[in-house]
Tab-separated table of C-alpha atoms in Angstrom:
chain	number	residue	atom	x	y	z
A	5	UNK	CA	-87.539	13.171	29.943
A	6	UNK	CA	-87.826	13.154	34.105
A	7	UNK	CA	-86.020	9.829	33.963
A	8	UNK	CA	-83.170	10.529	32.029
A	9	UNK	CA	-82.975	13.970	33.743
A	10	UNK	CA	-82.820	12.755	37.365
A	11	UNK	CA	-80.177	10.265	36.465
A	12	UNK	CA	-78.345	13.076	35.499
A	13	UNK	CA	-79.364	15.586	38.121
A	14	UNK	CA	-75.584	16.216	40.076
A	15	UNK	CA	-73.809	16.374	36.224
A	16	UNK	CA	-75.996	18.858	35.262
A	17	UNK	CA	-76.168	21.532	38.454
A	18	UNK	CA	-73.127	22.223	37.824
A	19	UNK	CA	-73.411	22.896	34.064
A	20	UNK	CA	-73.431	26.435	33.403
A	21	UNK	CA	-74.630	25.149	29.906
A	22	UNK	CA	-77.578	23.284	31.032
A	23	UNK	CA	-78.531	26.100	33.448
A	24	UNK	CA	-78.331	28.552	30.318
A	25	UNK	CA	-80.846	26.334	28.281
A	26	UNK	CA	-83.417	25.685	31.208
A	27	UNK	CA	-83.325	29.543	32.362
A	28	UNK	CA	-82.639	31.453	29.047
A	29	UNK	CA	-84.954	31.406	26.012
A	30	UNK	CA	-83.888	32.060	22.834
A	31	UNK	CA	-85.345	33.870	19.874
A	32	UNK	CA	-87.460	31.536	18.215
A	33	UNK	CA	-88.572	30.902	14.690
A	34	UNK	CA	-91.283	33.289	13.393
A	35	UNK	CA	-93.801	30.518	12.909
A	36	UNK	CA	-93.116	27.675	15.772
A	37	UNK	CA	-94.001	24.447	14.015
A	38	UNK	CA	-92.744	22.167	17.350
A	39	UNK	CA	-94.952	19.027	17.733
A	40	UNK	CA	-95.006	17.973	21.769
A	41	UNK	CA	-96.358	15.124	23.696
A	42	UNK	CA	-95.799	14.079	26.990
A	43	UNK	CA	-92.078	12.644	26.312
A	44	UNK	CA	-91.689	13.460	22.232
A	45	UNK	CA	-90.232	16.335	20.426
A	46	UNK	CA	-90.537	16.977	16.376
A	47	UNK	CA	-89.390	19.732	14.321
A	48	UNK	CA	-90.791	20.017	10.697
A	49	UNK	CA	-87.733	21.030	9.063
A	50	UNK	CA	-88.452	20.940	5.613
A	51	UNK	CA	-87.147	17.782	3.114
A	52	UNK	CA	-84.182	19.003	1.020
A	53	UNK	CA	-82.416	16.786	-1.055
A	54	UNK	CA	-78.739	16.926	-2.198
A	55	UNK	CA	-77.775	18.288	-5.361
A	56	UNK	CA	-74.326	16.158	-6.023
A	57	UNK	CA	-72.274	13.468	-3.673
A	58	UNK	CA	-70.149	16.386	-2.020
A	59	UNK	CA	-73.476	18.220	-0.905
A	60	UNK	CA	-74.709	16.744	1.942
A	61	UNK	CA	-73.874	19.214	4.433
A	62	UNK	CA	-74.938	22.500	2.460
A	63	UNK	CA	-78.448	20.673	1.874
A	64	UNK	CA	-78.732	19.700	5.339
A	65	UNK	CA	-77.777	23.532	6.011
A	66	UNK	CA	-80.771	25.125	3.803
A	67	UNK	CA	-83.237	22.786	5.737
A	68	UNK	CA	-82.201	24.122	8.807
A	69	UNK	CA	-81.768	27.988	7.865
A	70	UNK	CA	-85.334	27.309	6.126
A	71	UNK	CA	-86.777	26.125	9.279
A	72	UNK	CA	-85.422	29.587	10.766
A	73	UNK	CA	-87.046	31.824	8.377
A	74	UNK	CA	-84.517	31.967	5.302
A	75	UNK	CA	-86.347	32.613	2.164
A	76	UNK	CA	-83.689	30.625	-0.111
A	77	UNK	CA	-81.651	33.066	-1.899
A	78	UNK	CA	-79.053	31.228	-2.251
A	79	UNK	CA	-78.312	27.528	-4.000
A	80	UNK	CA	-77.016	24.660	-2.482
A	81	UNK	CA	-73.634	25.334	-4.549
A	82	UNK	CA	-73.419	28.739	-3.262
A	83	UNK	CA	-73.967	27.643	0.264
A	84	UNK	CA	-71.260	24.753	-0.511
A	85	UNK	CA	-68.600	27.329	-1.135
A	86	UNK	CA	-69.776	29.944	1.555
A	87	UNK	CA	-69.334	27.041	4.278
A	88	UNK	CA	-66.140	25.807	2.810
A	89	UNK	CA	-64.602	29.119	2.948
A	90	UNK	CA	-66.230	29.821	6.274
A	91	UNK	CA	-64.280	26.721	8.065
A	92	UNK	CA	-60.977	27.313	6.016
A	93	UNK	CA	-61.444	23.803	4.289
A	94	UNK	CA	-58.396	22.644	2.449
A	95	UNK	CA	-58.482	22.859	-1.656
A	96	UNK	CA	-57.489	19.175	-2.166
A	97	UNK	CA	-59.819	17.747	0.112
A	98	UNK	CA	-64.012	17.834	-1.021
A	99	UNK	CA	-66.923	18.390	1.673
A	100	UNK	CA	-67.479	20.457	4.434
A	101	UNK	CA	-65.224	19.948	7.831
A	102	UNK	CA	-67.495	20.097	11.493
A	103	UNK	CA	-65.888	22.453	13.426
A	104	UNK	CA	-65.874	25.755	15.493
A	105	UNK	CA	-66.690	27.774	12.803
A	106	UNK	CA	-68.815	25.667	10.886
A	107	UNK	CA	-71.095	26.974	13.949
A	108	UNK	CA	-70.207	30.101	13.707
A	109	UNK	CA	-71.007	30.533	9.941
A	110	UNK	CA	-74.409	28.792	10.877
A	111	UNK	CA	-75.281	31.504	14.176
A	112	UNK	CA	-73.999	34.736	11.873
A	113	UNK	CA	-75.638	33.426	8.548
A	114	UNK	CA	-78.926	32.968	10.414
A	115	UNK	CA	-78.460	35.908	12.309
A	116	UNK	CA	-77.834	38.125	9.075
A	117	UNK	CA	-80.765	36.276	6.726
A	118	UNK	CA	-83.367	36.563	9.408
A	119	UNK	CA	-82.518	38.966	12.355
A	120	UNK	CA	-82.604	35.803	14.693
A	121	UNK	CA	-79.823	35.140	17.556
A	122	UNK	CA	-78.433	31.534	17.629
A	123	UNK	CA	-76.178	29.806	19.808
A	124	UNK	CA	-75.098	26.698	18.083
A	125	UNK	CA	-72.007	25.141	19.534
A	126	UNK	CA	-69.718	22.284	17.671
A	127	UNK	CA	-69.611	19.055	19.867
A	128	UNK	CA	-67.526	16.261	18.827
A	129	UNK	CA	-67.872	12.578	20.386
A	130	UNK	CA	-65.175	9.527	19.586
A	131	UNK	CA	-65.921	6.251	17.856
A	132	UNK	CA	-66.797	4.292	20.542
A	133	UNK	CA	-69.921	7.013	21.261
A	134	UNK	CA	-73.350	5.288	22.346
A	135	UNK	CA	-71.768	2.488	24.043
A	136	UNK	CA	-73.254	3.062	27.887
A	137	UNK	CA	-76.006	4.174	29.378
A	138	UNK	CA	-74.825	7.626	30.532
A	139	UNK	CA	-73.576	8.341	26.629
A	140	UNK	CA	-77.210	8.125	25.782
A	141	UNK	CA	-78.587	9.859	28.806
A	142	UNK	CA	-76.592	12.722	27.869
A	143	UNK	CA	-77.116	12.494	24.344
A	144	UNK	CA	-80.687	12.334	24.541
A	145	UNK	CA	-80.850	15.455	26.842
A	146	UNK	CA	-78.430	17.965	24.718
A	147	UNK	CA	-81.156	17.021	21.955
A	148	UNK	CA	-84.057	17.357	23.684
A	149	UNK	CA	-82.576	20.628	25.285
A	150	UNK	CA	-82.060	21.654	21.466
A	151	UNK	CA	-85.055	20.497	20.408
A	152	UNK	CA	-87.579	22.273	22.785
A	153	UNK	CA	-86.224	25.457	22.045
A	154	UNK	CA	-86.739	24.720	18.664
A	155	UNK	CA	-83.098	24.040	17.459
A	156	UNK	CA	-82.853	21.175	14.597
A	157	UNK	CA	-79.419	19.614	15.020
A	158	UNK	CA	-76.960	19.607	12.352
A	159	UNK	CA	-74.940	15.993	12.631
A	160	UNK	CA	-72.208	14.532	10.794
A	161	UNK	CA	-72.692	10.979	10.888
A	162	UNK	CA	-69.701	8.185	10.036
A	163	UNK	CA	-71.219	4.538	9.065
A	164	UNK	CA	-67.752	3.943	7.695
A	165	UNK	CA	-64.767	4.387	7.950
A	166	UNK	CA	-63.680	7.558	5.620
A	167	UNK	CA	-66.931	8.193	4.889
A	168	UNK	CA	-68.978	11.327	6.281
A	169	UNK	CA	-72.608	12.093	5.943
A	170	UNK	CA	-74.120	15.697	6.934
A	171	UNK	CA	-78.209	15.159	8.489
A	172	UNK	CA	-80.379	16.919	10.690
A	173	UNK	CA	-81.987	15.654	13.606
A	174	UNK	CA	-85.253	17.129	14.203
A	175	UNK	CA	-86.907	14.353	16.622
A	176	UNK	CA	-86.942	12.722	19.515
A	177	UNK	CA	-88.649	9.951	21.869
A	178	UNK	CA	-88.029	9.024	24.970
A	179	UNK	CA	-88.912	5.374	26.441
A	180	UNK	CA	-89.495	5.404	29.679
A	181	UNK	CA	-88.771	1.950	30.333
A	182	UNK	CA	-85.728	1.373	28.626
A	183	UNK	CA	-83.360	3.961	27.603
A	184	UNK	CA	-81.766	1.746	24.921
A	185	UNK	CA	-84.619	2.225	22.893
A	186	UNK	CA	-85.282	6.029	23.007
A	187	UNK	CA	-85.640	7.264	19.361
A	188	UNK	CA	-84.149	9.855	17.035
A	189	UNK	CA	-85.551	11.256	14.039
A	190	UNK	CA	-83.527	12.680	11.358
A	191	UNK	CA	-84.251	14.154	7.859
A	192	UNK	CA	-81.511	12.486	5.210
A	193	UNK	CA	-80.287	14.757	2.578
A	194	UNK	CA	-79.218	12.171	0.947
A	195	UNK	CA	-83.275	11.196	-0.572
A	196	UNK	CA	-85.072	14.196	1.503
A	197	UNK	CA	-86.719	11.717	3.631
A	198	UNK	CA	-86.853	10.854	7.178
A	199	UNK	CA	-85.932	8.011	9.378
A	200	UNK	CA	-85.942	6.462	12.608
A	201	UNK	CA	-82.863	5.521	14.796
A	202	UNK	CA	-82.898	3.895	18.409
A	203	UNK	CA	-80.210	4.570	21.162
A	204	UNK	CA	-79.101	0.650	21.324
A	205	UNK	CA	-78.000	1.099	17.070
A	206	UNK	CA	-76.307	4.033	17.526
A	207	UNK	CA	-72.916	2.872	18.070
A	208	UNK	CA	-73.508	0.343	15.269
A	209	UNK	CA	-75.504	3.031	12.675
A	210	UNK	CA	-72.630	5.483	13.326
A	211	UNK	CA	-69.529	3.754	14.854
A	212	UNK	CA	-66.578	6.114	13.124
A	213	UNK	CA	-68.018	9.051	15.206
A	214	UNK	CA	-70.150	12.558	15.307
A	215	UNK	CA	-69.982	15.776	15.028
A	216	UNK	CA	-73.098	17.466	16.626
A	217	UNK	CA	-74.320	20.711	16.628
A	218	UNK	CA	-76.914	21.928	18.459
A	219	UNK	CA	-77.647	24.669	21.546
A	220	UNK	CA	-74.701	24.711	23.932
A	221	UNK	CA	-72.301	22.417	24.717
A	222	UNK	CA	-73.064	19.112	25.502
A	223	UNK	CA	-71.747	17.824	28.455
A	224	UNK	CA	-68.394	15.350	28.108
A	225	UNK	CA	-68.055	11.678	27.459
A	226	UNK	CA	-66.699	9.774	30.089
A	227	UNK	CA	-62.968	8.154	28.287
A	228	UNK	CA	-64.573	4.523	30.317
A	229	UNK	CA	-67.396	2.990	31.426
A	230	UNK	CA	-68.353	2.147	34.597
A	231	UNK	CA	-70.800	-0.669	35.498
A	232	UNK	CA	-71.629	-1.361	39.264
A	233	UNK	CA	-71.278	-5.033	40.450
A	234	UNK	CA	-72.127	-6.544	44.083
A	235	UNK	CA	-69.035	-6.849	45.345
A	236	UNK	CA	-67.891	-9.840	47.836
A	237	UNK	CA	-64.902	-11.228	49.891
A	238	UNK	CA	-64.272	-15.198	49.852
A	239	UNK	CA	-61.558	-16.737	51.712
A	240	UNK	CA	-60.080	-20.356	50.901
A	241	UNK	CA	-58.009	-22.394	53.451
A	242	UNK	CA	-56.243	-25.396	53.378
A	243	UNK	CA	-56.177	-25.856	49.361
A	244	UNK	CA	-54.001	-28.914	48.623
A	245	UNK	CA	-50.560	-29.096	47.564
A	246	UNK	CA	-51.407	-30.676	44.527
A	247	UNK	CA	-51.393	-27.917	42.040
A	248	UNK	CA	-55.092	-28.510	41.228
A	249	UNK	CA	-57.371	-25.621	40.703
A	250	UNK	CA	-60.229	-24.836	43.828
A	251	UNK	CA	-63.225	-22.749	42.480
A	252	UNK	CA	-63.093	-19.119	44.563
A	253	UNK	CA	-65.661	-17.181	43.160
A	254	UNK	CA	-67.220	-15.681	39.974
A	255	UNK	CA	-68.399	-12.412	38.666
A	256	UNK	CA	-71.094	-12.061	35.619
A	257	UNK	CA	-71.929	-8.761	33.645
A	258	UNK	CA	-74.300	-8.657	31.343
A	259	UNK	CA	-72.724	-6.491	28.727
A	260	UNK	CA	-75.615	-5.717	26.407
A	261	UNK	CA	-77.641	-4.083	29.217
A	262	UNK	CA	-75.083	-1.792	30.277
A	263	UNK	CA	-73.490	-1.284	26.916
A	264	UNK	CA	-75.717	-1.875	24.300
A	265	UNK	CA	-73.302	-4.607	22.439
A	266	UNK	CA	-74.662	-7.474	21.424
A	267	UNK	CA	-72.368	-8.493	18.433
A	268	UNK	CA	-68.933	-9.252	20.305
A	269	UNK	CA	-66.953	-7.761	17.246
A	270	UNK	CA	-67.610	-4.330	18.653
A	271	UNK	CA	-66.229	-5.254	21.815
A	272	UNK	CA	-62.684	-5.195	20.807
A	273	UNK	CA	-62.986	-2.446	18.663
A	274	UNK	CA	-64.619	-0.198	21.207
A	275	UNK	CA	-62.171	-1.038	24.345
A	276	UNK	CA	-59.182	-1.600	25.286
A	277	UNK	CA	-58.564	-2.232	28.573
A	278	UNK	CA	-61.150	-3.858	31.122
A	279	UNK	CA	-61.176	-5.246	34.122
A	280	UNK	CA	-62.115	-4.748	38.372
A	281	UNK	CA	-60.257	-1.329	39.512
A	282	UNK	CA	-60.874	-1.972	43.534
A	283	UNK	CA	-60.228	-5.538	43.347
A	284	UNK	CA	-57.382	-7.078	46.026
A	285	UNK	CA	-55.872	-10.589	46.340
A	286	UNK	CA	-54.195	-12.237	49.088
A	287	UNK	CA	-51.916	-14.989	49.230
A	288	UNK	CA	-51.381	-16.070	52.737
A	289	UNK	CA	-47.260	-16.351	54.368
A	290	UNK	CA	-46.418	-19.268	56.998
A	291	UNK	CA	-43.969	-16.483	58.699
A	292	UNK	CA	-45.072	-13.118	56.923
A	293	UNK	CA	-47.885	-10.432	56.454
A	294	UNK	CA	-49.316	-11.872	53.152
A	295	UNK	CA	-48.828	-11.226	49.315
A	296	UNK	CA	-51.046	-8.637	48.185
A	297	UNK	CA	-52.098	-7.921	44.385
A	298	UNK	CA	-54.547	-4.482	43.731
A	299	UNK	CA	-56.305	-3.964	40.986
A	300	UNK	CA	-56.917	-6.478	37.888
A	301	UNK	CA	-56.640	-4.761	34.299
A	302	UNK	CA	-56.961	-7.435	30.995
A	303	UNK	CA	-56.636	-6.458	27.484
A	304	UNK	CA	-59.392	-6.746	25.450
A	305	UNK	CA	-56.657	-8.389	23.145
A	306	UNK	CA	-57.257	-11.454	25.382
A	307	UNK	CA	-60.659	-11.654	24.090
A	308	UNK	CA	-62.086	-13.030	20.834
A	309	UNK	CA	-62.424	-10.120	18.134
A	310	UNK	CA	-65.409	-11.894	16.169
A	311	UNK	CA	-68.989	-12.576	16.952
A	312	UNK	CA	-69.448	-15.595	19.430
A	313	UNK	CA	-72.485	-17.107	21.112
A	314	UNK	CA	-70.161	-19.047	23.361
A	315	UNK	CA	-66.312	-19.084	24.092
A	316	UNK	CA	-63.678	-19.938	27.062
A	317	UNK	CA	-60.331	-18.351	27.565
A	318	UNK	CA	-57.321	-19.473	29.102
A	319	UNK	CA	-57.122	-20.201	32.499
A	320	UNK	CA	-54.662	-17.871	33.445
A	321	UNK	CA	-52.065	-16.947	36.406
A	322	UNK	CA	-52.869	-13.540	37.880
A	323	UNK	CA	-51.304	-13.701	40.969
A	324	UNK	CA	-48.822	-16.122	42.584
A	325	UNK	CA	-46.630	-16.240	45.479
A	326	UNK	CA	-43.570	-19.120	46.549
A	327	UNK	CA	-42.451	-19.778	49.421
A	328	UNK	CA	-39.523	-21.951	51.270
A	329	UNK	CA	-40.289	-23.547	54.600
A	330	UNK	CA	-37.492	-25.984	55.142
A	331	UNK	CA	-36.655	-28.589	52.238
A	332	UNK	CA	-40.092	-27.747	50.872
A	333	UNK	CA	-41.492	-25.084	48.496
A	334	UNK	CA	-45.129	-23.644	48.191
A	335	UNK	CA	-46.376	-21.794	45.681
A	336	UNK	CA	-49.716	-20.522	45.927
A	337	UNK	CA	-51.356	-18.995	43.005
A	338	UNK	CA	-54.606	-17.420	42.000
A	339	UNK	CA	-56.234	-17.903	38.161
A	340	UNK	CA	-58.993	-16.348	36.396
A	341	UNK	CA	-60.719	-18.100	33.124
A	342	UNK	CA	-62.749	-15.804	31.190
A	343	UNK	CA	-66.006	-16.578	30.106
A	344	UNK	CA	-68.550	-15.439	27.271
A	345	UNK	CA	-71.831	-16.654	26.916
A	346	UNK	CA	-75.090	-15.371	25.083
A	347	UNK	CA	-78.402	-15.847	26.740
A	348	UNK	CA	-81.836	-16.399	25.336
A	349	UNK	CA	-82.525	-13.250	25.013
A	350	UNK	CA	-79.349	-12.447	22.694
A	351	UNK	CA	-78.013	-10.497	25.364
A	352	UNK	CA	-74.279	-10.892	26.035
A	353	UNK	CA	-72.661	-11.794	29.452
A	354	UNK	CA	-69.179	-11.999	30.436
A	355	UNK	CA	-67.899	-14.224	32.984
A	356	UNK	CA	-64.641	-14.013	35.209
A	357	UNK	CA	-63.921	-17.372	37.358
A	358	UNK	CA	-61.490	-17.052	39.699
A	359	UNK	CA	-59.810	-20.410	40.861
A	360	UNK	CA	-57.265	-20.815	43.606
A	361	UNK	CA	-54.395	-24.019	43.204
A	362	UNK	CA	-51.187	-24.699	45.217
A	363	UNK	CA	-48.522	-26.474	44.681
A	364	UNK	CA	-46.066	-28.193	46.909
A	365	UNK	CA	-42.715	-29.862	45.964
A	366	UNK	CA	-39.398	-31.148	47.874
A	367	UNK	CA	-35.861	-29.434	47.143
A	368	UNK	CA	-33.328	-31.839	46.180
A	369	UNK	CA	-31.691	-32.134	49.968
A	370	UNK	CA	-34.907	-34.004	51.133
A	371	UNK	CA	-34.545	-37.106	52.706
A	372	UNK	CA	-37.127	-39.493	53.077
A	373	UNK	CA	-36.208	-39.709	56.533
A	374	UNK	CA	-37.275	-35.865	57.233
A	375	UNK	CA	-40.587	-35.505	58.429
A	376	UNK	CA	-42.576	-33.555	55.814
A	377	UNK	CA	-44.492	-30.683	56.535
A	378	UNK	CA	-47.945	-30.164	55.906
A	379	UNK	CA	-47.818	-27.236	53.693
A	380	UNK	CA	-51.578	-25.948	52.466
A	381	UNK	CA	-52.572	-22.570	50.284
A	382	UNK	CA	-54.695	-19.664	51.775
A	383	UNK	CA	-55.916	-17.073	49.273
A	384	UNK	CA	-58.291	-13.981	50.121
A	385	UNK	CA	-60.380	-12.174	47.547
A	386	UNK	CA	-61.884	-8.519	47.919
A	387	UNK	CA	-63.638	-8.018	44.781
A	388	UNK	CA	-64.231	-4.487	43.629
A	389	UNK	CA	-67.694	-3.033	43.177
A	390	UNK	CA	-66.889	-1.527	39.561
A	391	UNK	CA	-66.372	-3.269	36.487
A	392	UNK	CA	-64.576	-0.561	33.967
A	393	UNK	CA	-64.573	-0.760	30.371
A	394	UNK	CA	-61.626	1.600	28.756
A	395	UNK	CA	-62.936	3.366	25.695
A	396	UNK	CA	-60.056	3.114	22.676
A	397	UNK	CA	-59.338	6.345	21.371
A	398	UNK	CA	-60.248	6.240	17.317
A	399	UNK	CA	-59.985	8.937	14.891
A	400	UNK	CA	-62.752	10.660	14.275
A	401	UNK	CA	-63.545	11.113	10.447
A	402	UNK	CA	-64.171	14.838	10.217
A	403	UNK	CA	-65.107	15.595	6.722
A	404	UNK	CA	-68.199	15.388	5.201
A	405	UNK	CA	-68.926	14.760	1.446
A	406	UNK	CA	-70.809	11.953	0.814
């Protein structure tokens, strides 16, 4: 956990959340049944299975009072309506809702049923969760902050869309090499038993959204993500009038390293906007300062929105300036072609190509008896050091009865 905890060092000092778990204790379960190595946590919450399709989250609930100390006096049906009427869940609609007082029927039922003082918290993370790094570094430290005080987590999972799931994660392992592949453990209501889920799947496993509660707030999901790129400036003079294209420069990110995507589908339904935030072109004036362009935003709409191994956009016009010296006209432009391509590995990259072109043509006073002038393009580029992906904002499923 050192890894994930330095990378998140200056977000956490000033957590009051984080300071409350690392410097306040709380009561613990009568007999601690916490399983620790070096970088592993496991609860044995005890296997409960559901008793009906709308009783997910009230099974899920008795494992976790059990774990606490309950001594079962109540049936899954009776903790179905308790809950129900506890988070003011409508009539017409079946299953339990995760909200704020879902958590507060779960710290004053424990509190009541076994003298023990609680402080689960409801935290609530958008479709497009588990799709960076940081969404899994702080993921994997609200559990493990849970965890080893001996918290289970009570999650409502969404594999699809309208469909909720109640489970309880009660494990955790970190891998210290790659952070994609630290691993959850979670007890299923669903059959009683328990399985395994990596970082890298969960956006895939559970791509309508969560609803997570465990001790404290977690801290907040970034709305983008941010992916650090070695930036560069590249300067072309003296491109030809002939309106053909002059390679500038090119940018690759590998997209399944830094976001965990690897089937390009997901791509368009986890962004929306993307693109180089710091990024400046120039297109160099005869008799003026030059044309400047800041910032480059694409939609993702200009990408493919199935799974490719290889594909080529458009070369397309991002910025262009004209201007008139004498009977002639230049305009200079600047394009960028997009670029996917998948490596050996399976790993996705995406490429942006920037080309530069002019073009030069005579007005219709020209005479061939004018002396031409010898017009050429001149286009600067100041690439930005941060490649942004915009996170879409998706509804997030919030009943559970499945």
């Amino acid at each position: 956990m050192k890894k994930i905890l330095l990378a998140l060092t200056s977000l956490l000092l000033n957590n009051s959340v984080f300071a409350s778990v690392v410097s306040s204790p709380i009561n613990q379960p009568i007999i601690s049944t916490l399983e620790t190595q070096e970088e592993s946590l496991f609860l044995d919450v005890p296997s409960i299975t559901q008793i009906g399709s709308d009783y997910c989250a009230p099974a899920s609930l008795v494992s976790i009072f059990s774990y606490w100390g309950w001594e079962k006096d109540k049936t899954q049906s009776q903790i179905y309506q308790e809950v129900r009427a506890a988070t003011e869940s409508p009539v017409e609609i079946p299953g339990v809702p995760f909200n704020n007082l879902l958590a507060i029927y779960m710290n004053d039922f424990i509190q009541k049923t076994t003298g023990k003082e609680t402080r689960y918290y409801y935290n609530a993370v958008d479709a497009t969760f588990g799709i960076s790094l940081e969404d899994i570094a702080i993921f994997s430290t609200y559990v493990w902050s849970s965890l080893s005080l001996n918290v289970p987590l009570l999650m409502g999972i969404h594999p699809i869309q309208e469909l909720g799931h109640a489970v309880v994660l009660c494990g955790y392992e970190e891998n210290l090499d790659n952070h994609w592949y630290d691993q959850y453990t979670f007890m299923d209501p669903f059959d009683g038993k328990f399985f395994d889920i990596i970082a890298r799947d969960i956006h895939r496993d559970f791509k309508y959204g969560m609803g997570i509660l465990g001790y404290g707030d977690m801290l907040t999901i970034s709305d983008q993500v941010e992916i650090n790129i070695d930036s560069f400036t590249k300067e072309i003079r003296d491109i030809p009038g002939n309106n053909q294209p002059v390679f500038v420069a090119k940018i690759g990110i590998n997209l399944t390293k830094y976001t965990g995507i690897s089937d390009f589908s997901y791509f368009y339904t986890a962004f929306s906007i993307f693109g180089l935030p710091n990024f400046k072109s120039e297109i160099k004036k005869v008799n003026d300062d030059p044309d400047i362009k800041e910032g480059l935003a694409l939609s993702s709409n200009v990408l493919p929105k199935k799974n490719v191994d290889e594909w080529i956009g458009k070369n397309t016009v991002i910025h262009s300036f004209s201007e008139v010296i004498g009977c002639e006209t230049i305009k200079t432009w600047l394009r960028l072609k997009i670029a996917l391509q998948r490596e050996q590995n399976n790993d996705l990259v995406i490429w942006l190509v920037f080309y530069g072109g002019a073009k030069v043509t005579k007005d219709k006073n020209f005479k061939d008896s004018d002396l031409p002038y010898e017009l050429t393009g001149r286009i600067k580029i100041n690439s930005s050091s941060t490649f942004v992906l915009k996170r879409k904002q998706l509804y997030n499923y919030q009943f559970l009865s499945k």
